Coordinates of C-alpha atoms (C1' of nucleotides) in Angstrom, one line a residue:
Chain A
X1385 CA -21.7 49.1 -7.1
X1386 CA -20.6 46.4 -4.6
X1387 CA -19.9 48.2 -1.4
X1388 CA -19.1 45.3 1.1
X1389 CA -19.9 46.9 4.1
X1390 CA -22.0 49.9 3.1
X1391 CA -25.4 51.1 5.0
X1392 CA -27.1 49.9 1.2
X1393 CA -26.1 46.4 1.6
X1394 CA -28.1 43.9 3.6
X1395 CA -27.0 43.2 6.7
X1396 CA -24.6 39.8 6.6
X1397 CA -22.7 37.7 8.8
X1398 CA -19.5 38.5 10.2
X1399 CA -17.2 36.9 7.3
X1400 CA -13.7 37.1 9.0
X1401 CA -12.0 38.7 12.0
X1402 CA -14.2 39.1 15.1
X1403 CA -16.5 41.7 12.8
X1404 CA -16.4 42.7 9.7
X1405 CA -14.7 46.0 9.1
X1406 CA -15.7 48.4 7.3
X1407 CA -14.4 48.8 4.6
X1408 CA -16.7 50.6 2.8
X1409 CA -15.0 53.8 2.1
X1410 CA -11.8 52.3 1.2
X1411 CA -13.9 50.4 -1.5
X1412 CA -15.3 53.6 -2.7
X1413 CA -12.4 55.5 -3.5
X1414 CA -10.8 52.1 -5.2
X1415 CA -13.9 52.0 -6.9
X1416 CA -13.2 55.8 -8.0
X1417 CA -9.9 54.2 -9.9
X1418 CA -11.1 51.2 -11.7
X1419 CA -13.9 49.3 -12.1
X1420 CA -13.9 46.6 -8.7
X1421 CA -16.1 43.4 -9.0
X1422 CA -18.2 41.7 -6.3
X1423 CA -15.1 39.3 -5.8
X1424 CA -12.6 41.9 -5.4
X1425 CA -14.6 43.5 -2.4
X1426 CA -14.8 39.8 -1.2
X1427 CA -11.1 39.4 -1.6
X1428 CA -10.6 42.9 0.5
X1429 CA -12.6 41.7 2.8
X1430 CA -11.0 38.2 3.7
X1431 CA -7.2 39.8 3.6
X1432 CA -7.9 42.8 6.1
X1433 CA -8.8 42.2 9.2
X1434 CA -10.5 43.7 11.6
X1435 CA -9.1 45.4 14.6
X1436 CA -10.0 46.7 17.9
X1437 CA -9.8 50.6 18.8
X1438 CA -6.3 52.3 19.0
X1439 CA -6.4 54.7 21.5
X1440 CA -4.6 58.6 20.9
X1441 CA -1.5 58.7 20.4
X1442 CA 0.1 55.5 20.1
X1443 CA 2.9 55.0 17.6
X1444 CA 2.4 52.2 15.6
X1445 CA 5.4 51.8 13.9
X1446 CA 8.7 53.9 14.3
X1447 CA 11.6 54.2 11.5
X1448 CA 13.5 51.7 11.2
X1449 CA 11.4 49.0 12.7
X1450 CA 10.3 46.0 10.1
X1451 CA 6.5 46.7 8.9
X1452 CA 4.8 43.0 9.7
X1453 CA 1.2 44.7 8.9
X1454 CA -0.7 47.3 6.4
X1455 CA -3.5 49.0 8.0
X1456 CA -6.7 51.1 6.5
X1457 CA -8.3 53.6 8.8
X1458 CA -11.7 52.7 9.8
X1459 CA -12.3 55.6 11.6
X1460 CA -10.8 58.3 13.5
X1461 CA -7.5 60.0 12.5
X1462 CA -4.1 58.9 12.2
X1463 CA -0.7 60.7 10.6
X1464 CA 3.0 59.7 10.0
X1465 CA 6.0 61.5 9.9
X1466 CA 9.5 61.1 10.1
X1467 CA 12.3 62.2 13.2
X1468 CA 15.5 64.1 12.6
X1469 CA 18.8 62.7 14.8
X1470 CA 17.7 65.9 17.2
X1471 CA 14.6 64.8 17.8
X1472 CA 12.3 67.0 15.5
X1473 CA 9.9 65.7 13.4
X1474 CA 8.1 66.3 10.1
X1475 CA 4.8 65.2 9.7
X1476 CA 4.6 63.8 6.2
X1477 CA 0.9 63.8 6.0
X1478 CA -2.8 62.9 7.9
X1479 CA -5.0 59.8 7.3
X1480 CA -8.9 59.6 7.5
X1481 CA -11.0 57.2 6.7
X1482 CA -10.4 55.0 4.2
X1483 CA -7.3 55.7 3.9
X1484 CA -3.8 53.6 3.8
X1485 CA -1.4 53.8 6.4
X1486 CA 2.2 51.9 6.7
X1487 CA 2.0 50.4 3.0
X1488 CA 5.3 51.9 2.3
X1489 CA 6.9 50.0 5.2
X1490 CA 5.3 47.0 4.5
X1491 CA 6.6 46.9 1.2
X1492 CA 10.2 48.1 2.1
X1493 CA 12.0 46.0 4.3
X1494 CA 12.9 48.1 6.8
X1495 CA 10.5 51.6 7.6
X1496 CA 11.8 54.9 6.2
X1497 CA 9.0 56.6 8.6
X1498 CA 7.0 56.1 11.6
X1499 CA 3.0 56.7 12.1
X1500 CA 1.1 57.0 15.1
X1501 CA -2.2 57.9 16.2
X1502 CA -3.7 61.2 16.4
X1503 CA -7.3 60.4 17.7
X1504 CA -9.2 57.1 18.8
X1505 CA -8.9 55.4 16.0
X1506 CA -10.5 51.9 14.6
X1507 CA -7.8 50.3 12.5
X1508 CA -7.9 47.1 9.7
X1509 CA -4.7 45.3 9.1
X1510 CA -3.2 42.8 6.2
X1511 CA 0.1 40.8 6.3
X1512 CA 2.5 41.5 3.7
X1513 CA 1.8 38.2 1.9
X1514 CA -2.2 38.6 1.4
X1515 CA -1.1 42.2 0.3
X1516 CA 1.1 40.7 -2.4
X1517 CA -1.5 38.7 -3.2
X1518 CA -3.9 40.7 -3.5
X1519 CA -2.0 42.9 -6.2
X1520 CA -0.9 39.6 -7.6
X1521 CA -4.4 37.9 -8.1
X1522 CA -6.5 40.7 -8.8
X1523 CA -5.8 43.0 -11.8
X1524 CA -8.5 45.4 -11.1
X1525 CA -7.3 45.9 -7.9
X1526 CA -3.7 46.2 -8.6
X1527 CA -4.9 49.2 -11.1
X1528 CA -6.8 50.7 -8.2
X1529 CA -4.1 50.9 -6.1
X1530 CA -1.4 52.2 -8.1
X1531 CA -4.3 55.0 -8.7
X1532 CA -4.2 55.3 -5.0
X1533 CA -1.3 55.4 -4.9
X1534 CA -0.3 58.3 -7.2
X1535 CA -3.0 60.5 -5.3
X1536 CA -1.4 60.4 -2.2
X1537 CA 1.9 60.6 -3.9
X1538 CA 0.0 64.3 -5.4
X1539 CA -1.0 64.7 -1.9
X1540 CA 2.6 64.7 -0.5
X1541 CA 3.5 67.2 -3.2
X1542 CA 1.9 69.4 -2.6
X1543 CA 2.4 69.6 0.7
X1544 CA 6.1 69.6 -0.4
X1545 CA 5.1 72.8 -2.3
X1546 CA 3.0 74.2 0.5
X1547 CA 6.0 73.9 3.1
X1548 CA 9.1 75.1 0.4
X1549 CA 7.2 78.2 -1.1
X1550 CA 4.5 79.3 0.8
X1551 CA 4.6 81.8 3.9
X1552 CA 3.2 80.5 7.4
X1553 CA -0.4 82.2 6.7
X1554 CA -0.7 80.8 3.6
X1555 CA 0.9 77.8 4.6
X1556 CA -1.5 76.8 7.6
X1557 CA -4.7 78.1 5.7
X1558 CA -3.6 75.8 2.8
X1559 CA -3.3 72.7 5.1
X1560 CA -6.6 73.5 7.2
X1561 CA -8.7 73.8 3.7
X1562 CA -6.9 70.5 2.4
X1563 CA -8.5 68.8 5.4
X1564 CA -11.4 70.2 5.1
X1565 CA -12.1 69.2 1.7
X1566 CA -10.7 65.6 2.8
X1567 CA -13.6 65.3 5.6
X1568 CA -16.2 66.4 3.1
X1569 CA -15.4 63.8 0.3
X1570 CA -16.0 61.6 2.7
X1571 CA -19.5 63.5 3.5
X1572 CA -18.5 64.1 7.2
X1573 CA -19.3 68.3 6.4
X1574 CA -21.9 69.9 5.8
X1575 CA -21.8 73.8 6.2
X1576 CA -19.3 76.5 6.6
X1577 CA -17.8 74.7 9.7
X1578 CA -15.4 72.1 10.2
X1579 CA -14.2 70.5 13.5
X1580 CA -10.0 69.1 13.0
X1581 CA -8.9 67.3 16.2
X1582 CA -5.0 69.0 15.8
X1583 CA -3.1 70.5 18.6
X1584 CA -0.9 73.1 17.4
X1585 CA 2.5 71.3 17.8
X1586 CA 1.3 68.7 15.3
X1587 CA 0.1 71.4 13.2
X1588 CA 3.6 72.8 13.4
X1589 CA 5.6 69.7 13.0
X1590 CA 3.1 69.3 9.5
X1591 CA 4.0 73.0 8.4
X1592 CA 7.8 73.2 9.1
X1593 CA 7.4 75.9 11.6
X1594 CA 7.8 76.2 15.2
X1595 CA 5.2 76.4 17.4
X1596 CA 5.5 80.1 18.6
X1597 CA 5.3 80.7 15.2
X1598 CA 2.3 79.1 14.1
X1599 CA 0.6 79.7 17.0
X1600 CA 0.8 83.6 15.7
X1601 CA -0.7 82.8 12.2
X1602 CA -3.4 81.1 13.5
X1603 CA -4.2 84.0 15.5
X1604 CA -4.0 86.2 12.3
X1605 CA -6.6 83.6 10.9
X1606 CA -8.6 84.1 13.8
X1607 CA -8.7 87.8 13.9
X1608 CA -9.4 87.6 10.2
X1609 CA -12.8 85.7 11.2
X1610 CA -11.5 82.7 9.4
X1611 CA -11.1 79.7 12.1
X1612 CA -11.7 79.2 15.8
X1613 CA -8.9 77.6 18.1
X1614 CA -8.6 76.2 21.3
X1615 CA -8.1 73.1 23.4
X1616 CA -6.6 70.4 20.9
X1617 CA -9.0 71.3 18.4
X1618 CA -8.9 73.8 15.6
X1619 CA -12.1 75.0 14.0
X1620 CA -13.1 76.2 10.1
X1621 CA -14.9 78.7 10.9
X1622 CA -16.2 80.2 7.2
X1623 CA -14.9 77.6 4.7
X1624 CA -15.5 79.5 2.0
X1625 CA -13.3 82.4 3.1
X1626 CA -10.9 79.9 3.6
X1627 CA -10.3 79.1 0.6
X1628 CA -10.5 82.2 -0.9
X1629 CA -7.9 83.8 1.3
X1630 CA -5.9 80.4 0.9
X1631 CA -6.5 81.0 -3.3
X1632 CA -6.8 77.1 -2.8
X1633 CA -6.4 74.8 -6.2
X1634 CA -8.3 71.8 -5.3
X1635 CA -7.2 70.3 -8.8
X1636 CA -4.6 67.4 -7.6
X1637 CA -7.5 66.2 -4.9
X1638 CA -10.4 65.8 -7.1
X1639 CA -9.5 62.4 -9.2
Chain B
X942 CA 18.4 37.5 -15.0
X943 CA 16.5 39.0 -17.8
X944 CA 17.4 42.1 -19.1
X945 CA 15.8 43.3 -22.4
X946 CA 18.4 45.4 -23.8
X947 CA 21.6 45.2 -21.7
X948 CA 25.5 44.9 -22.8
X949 CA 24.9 41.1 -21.7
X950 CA 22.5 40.3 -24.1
X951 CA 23.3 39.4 -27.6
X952 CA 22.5 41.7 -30.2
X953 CA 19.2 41.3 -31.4
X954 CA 16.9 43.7 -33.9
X955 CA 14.5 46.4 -33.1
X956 CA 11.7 44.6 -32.1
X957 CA 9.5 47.8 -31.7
X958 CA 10.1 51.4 -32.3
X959 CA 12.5 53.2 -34.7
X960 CA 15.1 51.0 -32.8
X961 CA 15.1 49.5 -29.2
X962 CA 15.3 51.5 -26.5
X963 CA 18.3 50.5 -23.8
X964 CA 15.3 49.7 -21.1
X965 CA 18.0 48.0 -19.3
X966 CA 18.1 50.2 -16.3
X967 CA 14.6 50.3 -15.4
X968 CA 14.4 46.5 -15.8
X969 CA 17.1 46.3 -13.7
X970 CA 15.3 48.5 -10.9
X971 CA 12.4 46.7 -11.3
X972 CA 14.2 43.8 -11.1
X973 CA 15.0 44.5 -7.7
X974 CA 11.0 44.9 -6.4
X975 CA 9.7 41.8 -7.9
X976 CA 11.3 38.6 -9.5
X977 CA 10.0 39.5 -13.7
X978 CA 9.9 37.2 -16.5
X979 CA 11.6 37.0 -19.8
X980 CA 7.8 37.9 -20.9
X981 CA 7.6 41.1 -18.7
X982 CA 11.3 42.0 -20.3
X983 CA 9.5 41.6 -24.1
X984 CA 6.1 43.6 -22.7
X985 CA 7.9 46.0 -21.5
X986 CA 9.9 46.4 -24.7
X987 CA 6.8 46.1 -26.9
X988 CA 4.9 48.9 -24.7
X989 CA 7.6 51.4 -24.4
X990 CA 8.7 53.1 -27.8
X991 CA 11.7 54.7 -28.2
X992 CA 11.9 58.6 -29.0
X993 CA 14.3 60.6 -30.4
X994 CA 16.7 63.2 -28.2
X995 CA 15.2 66.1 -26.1
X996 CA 16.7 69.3 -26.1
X997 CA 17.7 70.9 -22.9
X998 CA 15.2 72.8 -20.8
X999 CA 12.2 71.7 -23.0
X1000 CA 8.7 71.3 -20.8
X1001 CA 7.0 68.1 -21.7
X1002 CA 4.3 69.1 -19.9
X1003 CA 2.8 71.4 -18.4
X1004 CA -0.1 71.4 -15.2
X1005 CA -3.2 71.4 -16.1
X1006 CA -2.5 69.6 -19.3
X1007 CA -4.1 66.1 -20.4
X1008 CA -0.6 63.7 -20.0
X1009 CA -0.8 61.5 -23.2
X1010 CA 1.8 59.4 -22.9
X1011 CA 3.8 58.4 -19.8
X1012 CA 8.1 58.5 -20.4
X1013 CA 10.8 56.7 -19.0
X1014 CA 14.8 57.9 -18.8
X1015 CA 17.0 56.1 -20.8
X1016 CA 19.8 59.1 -20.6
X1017 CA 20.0 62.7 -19.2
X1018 CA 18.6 64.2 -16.6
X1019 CA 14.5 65.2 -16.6
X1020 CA 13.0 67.4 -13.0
X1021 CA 9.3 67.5 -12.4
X1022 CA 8.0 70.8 -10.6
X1023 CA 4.4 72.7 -9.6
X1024 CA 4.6 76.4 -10.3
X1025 CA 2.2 79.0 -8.1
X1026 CA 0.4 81.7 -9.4
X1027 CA 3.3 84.5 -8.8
X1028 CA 5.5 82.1 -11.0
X1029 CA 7.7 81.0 -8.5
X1030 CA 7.9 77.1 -8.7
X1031 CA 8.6 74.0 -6.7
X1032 CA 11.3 71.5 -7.9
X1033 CA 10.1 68.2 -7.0
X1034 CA 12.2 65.7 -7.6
X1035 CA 14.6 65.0 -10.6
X1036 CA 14.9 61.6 -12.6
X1037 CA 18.3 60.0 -13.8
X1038 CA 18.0 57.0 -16.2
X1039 CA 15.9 54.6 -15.7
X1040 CA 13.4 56.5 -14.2
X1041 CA 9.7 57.2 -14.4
X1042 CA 8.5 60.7 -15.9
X1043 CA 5.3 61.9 -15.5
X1044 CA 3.2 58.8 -14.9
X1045 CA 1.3 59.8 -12.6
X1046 CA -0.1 62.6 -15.2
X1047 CA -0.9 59.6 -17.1
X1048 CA -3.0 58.3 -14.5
X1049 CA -5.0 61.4 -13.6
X1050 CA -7.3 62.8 -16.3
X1051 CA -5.3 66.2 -15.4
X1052 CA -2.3 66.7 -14.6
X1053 CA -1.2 68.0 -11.1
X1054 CA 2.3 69.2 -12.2
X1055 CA 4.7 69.5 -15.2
X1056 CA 7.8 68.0 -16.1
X1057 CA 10.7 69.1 -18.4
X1058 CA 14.4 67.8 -19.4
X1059 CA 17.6 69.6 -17.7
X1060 CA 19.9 68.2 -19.8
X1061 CA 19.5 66.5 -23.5
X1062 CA 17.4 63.4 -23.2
X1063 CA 16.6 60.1 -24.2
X1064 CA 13.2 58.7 -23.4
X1065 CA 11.1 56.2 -24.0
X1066 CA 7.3 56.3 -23.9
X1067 CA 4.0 54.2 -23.7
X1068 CA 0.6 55.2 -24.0
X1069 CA -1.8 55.3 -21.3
X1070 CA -3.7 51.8 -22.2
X1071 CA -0.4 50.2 -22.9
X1072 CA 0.2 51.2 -19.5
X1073 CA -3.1 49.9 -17.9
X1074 CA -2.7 46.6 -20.3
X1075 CA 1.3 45.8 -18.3
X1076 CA -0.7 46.4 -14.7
X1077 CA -3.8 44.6 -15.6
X1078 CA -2.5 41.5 -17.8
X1079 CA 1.1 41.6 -15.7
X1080 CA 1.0 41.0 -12.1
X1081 CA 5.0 40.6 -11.7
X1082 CA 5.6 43.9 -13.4
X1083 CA 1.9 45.3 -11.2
X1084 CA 3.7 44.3 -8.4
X1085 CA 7.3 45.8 -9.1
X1086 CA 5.5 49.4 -10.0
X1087 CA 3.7 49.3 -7.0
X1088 CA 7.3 48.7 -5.0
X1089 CA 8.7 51.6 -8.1
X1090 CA 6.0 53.8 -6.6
X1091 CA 7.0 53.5 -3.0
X1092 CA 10.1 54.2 -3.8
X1093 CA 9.5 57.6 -5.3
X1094 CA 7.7 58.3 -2.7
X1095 CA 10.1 58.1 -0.2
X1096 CA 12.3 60.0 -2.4
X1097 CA 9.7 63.1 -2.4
X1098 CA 9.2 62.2 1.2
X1099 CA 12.5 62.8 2.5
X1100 CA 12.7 65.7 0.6
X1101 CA 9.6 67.4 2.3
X1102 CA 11.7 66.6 5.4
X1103 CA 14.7 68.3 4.2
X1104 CA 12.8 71.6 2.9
X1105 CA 10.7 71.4 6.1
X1106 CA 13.0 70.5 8.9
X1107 CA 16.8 71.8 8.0
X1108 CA 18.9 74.7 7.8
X1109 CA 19.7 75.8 4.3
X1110 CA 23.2 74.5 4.6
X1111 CA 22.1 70.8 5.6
X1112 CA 19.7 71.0 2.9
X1113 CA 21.6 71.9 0.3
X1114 CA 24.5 69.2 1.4
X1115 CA 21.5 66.6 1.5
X1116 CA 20.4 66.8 -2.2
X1117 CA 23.6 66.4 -3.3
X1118 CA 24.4 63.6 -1.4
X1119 CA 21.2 62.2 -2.2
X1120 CA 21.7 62.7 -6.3
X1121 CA 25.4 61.4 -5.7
X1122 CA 24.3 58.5 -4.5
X1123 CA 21.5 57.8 -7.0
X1124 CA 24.0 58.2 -9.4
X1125 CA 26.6 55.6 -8.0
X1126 CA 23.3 53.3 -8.0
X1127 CA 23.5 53.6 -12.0
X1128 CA 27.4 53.0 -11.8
X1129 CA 27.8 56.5 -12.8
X1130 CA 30.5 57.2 -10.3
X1131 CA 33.6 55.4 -9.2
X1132 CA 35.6 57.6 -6.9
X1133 CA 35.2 60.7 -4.4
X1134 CA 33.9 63.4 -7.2
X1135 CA 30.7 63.7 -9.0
X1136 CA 29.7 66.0 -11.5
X1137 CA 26.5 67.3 -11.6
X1138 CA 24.2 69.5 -14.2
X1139 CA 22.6 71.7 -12.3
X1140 CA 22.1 75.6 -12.9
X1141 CA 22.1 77.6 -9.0
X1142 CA 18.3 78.3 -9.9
X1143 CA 17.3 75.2 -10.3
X1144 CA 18.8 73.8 -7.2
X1145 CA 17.4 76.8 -5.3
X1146 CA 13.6 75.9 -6.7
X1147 CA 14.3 72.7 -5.4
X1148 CA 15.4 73.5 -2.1
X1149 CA 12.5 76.3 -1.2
X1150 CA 15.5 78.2 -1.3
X1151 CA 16.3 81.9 -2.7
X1152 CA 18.7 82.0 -5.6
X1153 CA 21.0 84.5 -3.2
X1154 CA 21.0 82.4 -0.4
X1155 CA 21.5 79.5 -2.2
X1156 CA 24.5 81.0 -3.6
X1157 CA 26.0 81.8 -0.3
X1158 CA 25.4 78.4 0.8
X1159 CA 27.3 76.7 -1.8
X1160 CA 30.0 78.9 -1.3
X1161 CA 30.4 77.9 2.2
X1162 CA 30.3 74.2 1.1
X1163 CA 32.9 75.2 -1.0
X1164 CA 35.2 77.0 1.2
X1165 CA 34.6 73.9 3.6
X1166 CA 36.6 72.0 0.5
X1167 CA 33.4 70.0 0.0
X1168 CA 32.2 70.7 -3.6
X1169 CA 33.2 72.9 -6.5
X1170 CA 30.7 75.2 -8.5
X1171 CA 30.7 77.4 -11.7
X1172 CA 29.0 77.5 -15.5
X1173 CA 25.6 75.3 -14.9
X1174 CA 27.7 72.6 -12.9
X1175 CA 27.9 71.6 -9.3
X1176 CA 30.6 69.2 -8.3
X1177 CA 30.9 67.3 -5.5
X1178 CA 34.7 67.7 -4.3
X1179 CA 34.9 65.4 -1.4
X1180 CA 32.0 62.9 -2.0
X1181 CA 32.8 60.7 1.9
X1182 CA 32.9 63.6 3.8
X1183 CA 29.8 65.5 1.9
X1184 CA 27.8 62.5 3.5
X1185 CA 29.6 63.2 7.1
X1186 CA 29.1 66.5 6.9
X1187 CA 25.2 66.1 6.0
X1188 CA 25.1 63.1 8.5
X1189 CA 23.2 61.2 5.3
X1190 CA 21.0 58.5 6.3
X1191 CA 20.5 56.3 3.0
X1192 CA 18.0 54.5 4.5
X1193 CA 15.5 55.6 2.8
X1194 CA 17.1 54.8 -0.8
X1195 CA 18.4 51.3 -0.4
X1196 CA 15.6 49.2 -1.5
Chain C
dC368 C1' 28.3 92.7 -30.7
dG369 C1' 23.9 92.7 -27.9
dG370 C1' 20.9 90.2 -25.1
dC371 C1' 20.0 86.7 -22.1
dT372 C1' 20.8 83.9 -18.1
dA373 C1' 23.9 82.4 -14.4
dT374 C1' 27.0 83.6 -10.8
dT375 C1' 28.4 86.5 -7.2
dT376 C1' 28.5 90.0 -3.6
dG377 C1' 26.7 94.0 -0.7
dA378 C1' 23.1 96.0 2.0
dA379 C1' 18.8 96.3 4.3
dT380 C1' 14.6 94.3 5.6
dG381 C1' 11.7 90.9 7.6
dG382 C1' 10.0 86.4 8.6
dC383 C1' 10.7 82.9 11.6
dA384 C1' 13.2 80.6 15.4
dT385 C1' 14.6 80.6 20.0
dC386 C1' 14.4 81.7 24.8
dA387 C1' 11.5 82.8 28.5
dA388 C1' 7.4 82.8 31.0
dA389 C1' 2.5 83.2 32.2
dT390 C1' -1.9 81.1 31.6
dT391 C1' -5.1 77.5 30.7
dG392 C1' -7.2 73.1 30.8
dG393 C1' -7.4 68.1 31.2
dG394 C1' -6.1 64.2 33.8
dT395 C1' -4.8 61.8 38.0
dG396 C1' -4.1 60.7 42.6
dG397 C1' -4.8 61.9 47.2
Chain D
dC868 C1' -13.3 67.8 45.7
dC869 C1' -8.9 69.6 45.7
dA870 C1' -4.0 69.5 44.6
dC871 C1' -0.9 68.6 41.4
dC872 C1' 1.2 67.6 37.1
dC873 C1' 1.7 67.8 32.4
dA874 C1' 0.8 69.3 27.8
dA875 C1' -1.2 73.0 25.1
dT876 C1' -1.9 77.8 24.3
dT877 C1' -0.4 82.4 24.3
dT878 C1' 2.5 86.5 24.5
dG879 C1' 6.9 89.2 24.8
dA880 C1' 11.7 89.9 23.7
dT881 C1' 15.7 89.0 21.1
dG882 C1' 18.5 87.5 17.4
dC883 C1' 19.5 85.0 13.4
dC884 C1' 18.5 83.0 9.0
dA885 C1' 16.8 83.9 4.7
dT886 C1' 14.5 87.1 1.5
dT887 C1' 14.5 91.1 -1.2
dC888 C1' 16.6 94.8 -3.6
dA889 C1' 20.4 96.2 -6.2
dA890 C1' 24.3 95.8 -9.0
dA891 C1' 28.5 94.0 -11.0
dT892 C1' 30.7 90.3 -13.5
dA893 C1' 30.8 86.5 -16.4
dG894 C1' 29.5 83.2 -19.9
dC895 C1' 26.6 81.6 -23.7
dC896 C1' 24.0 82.1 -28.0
dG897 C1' 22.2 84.3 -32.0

DNA sequence: CGGCTATTTGAATGGCATCAAATTGGGTGG
DNA sequence: CCACCCAATTTGATGCCATTCAAATAGCCG
């Protein structure tokens, strides 16, 4: 293991950037795709740089707009999600820690989407050209993140399923216990209970409903004993249930 | 320019395979994502071996299944879909020539879907360490699938949009337009009319649509002079004002 | 010819959107 | 500290879009 930023390792110098990010749970999930070397932590480490906090809210990129940087989310959530000509939106999907955000746009010329902010967030970036050459110089990598990049491509699938066949209950359970199980792969849950920082017109704009709407089948859930709502934040309140009642298949997450 | 198998090139002998496979259009579309190599063209062509026809509606495989071998469209039309547990199922995208099928199966241990052909098929296929060996020992062609990937991914993202955030008319207009298109990519089309092969239920499962309202849909279009339907064919009538009428944005496809 | 699937239409139901409005709570400026 | 504003939450009423049930027709294949 060769966690380059991880509470295991020995404290070190700043390497690059004003601190060192870390980068540590990005490096564990690539590591859950191919076998990364001490050198390829180092090369993630010199290409992404560390950045100051994002406050809530802030789009980052729109559609349309040329993607000059990648980011990886340090901490704190973000999302992106793309605008219809009458201004509604789709949320495509959420990112946590350790996850990508913008890749797409930085590869394309021009951005099909936009992301933004949801909470505070920490943020790393890379240019487009250590990217490249990062895929191009290190094999390992390059296997890692075509890994990557086929689970979030399962990711949006089945969100893709969840929003063309599933009813709003379902729908909304199905999203709550995807994020649920997100936050504790990365060991930020313990119990029964999980805290989401989403307001219900996100949650709406992620589910393809309206807001009226959703705000009814999450009072369904809530009558049913299942979550607790309120004031930006909606709360697992027996996971287990959850997933039950949501007959959740947690096959395409766990690889 | 380097095309393995295209009318360009002079005739050469099966160098792999029970004969070469016509690769040309997936080196052509990787072609456009990074700048390959004669060498890449002749891995490529060593890794992939040619298969003999599929028949019609035949699953490749199904979810939960171990993908052995990863496939790539040389001719026909292939979908890839997630079914739920009351059998009702979620078309998720469909792939023309020169296309990927089911690698990301490949990459998973399990797979998260299943994929089948629509129409007869030609494909190609590679095994899984062929796969890893063209990432791993070819960072051109590493590169280029990473781009490949991105792609496909806005292709499933803007179709998450479509089943999430339009009115079944709009949606049905859009995956037309979008397959009409993807087929004048592969020079498929010349003038106002396309033909395609798809079967009311199919285009239904893809649209998060009921079969009935589909129907009633299409008939619309139709009466609107738009496209013309009957006997496992939809045709698109009026190809220019299909795209006005679905105020396309082909953005996200031209990259 | 019989069985299967696709296409099509009718009728009724229901899920979800839209419109409207009351309430709440956080943030900000006075 | 209060007044105000704005966004989020919540509920009611209404209507439409889409599903479901039902059935008839048509085309394909064995």
């Amino acid at each position: 293991m060769a966690d380059p930023s991880g509470p295991a390792a020995a404290p070190r110098a700043a390497s690059v950037g004003t601190r060192a990010p870390s980068l540590g749970p990005l490096f564990r999930k690539l590591s859950g795709f191919a076998a990364l070397t001490d050198d390829d932590a180092r090369a993630l480490r010199v290409a992404f740089v560390a950045e100051t906090a994002f406050e809530p809210g802030r789009t980052l990129l729109g559609e349309g707009e040329r993607g000059e940087r990648g980011y990886v989310v340090l901490d704190g959530w973000a999302f992106c999600f793309k605008e219809l000509p009458d201004g509604r939106r789709q949320i495509v999907n959420f990112q946590l820690t350790g996850d990508f955000l913008g890749m797409r746009s930085l590869l394309l010329h021009v951005s099909d989407h936009s992301f933004a902010t949801l909470t505070q967030c920490r943020l790393a970036s890379i240019r487009l050209a250590d990217w490249r050459g990062l895929i191009a110089e290190r094999p390992r990598l390059a296997t890692a993140l075509l890994w990557s990049a086929a689970r979030n491509e399962a990711l949006i699938v089945e969100h893709l399923v969840n929003v063309g066949r599933r009813t709003a209950d379902l729908r909304t359970a199905h999203l709550l216990c995807e994020l649920g199980l997100r936050l504790r792969a990365l060991g930020r849950v313990t119990g029964d209970r999980v805290v989401l920082p989403l307001t219900q017109p996100l949650v709406a704009d992620a589910l393809g409903l309206s807001v009226v709407h959703l705000n009814r089948s999450l009072r369904r859930l809530r009558e049913a004993g299942l979550i607790d709502v309120g004031a930006g934040r909606i709360e697992i309140a027996d996971f287990s249930r959850l997933l039950t009642y949501a007959d959740f298949d947690e096959s395409y997450m766990t690889f």
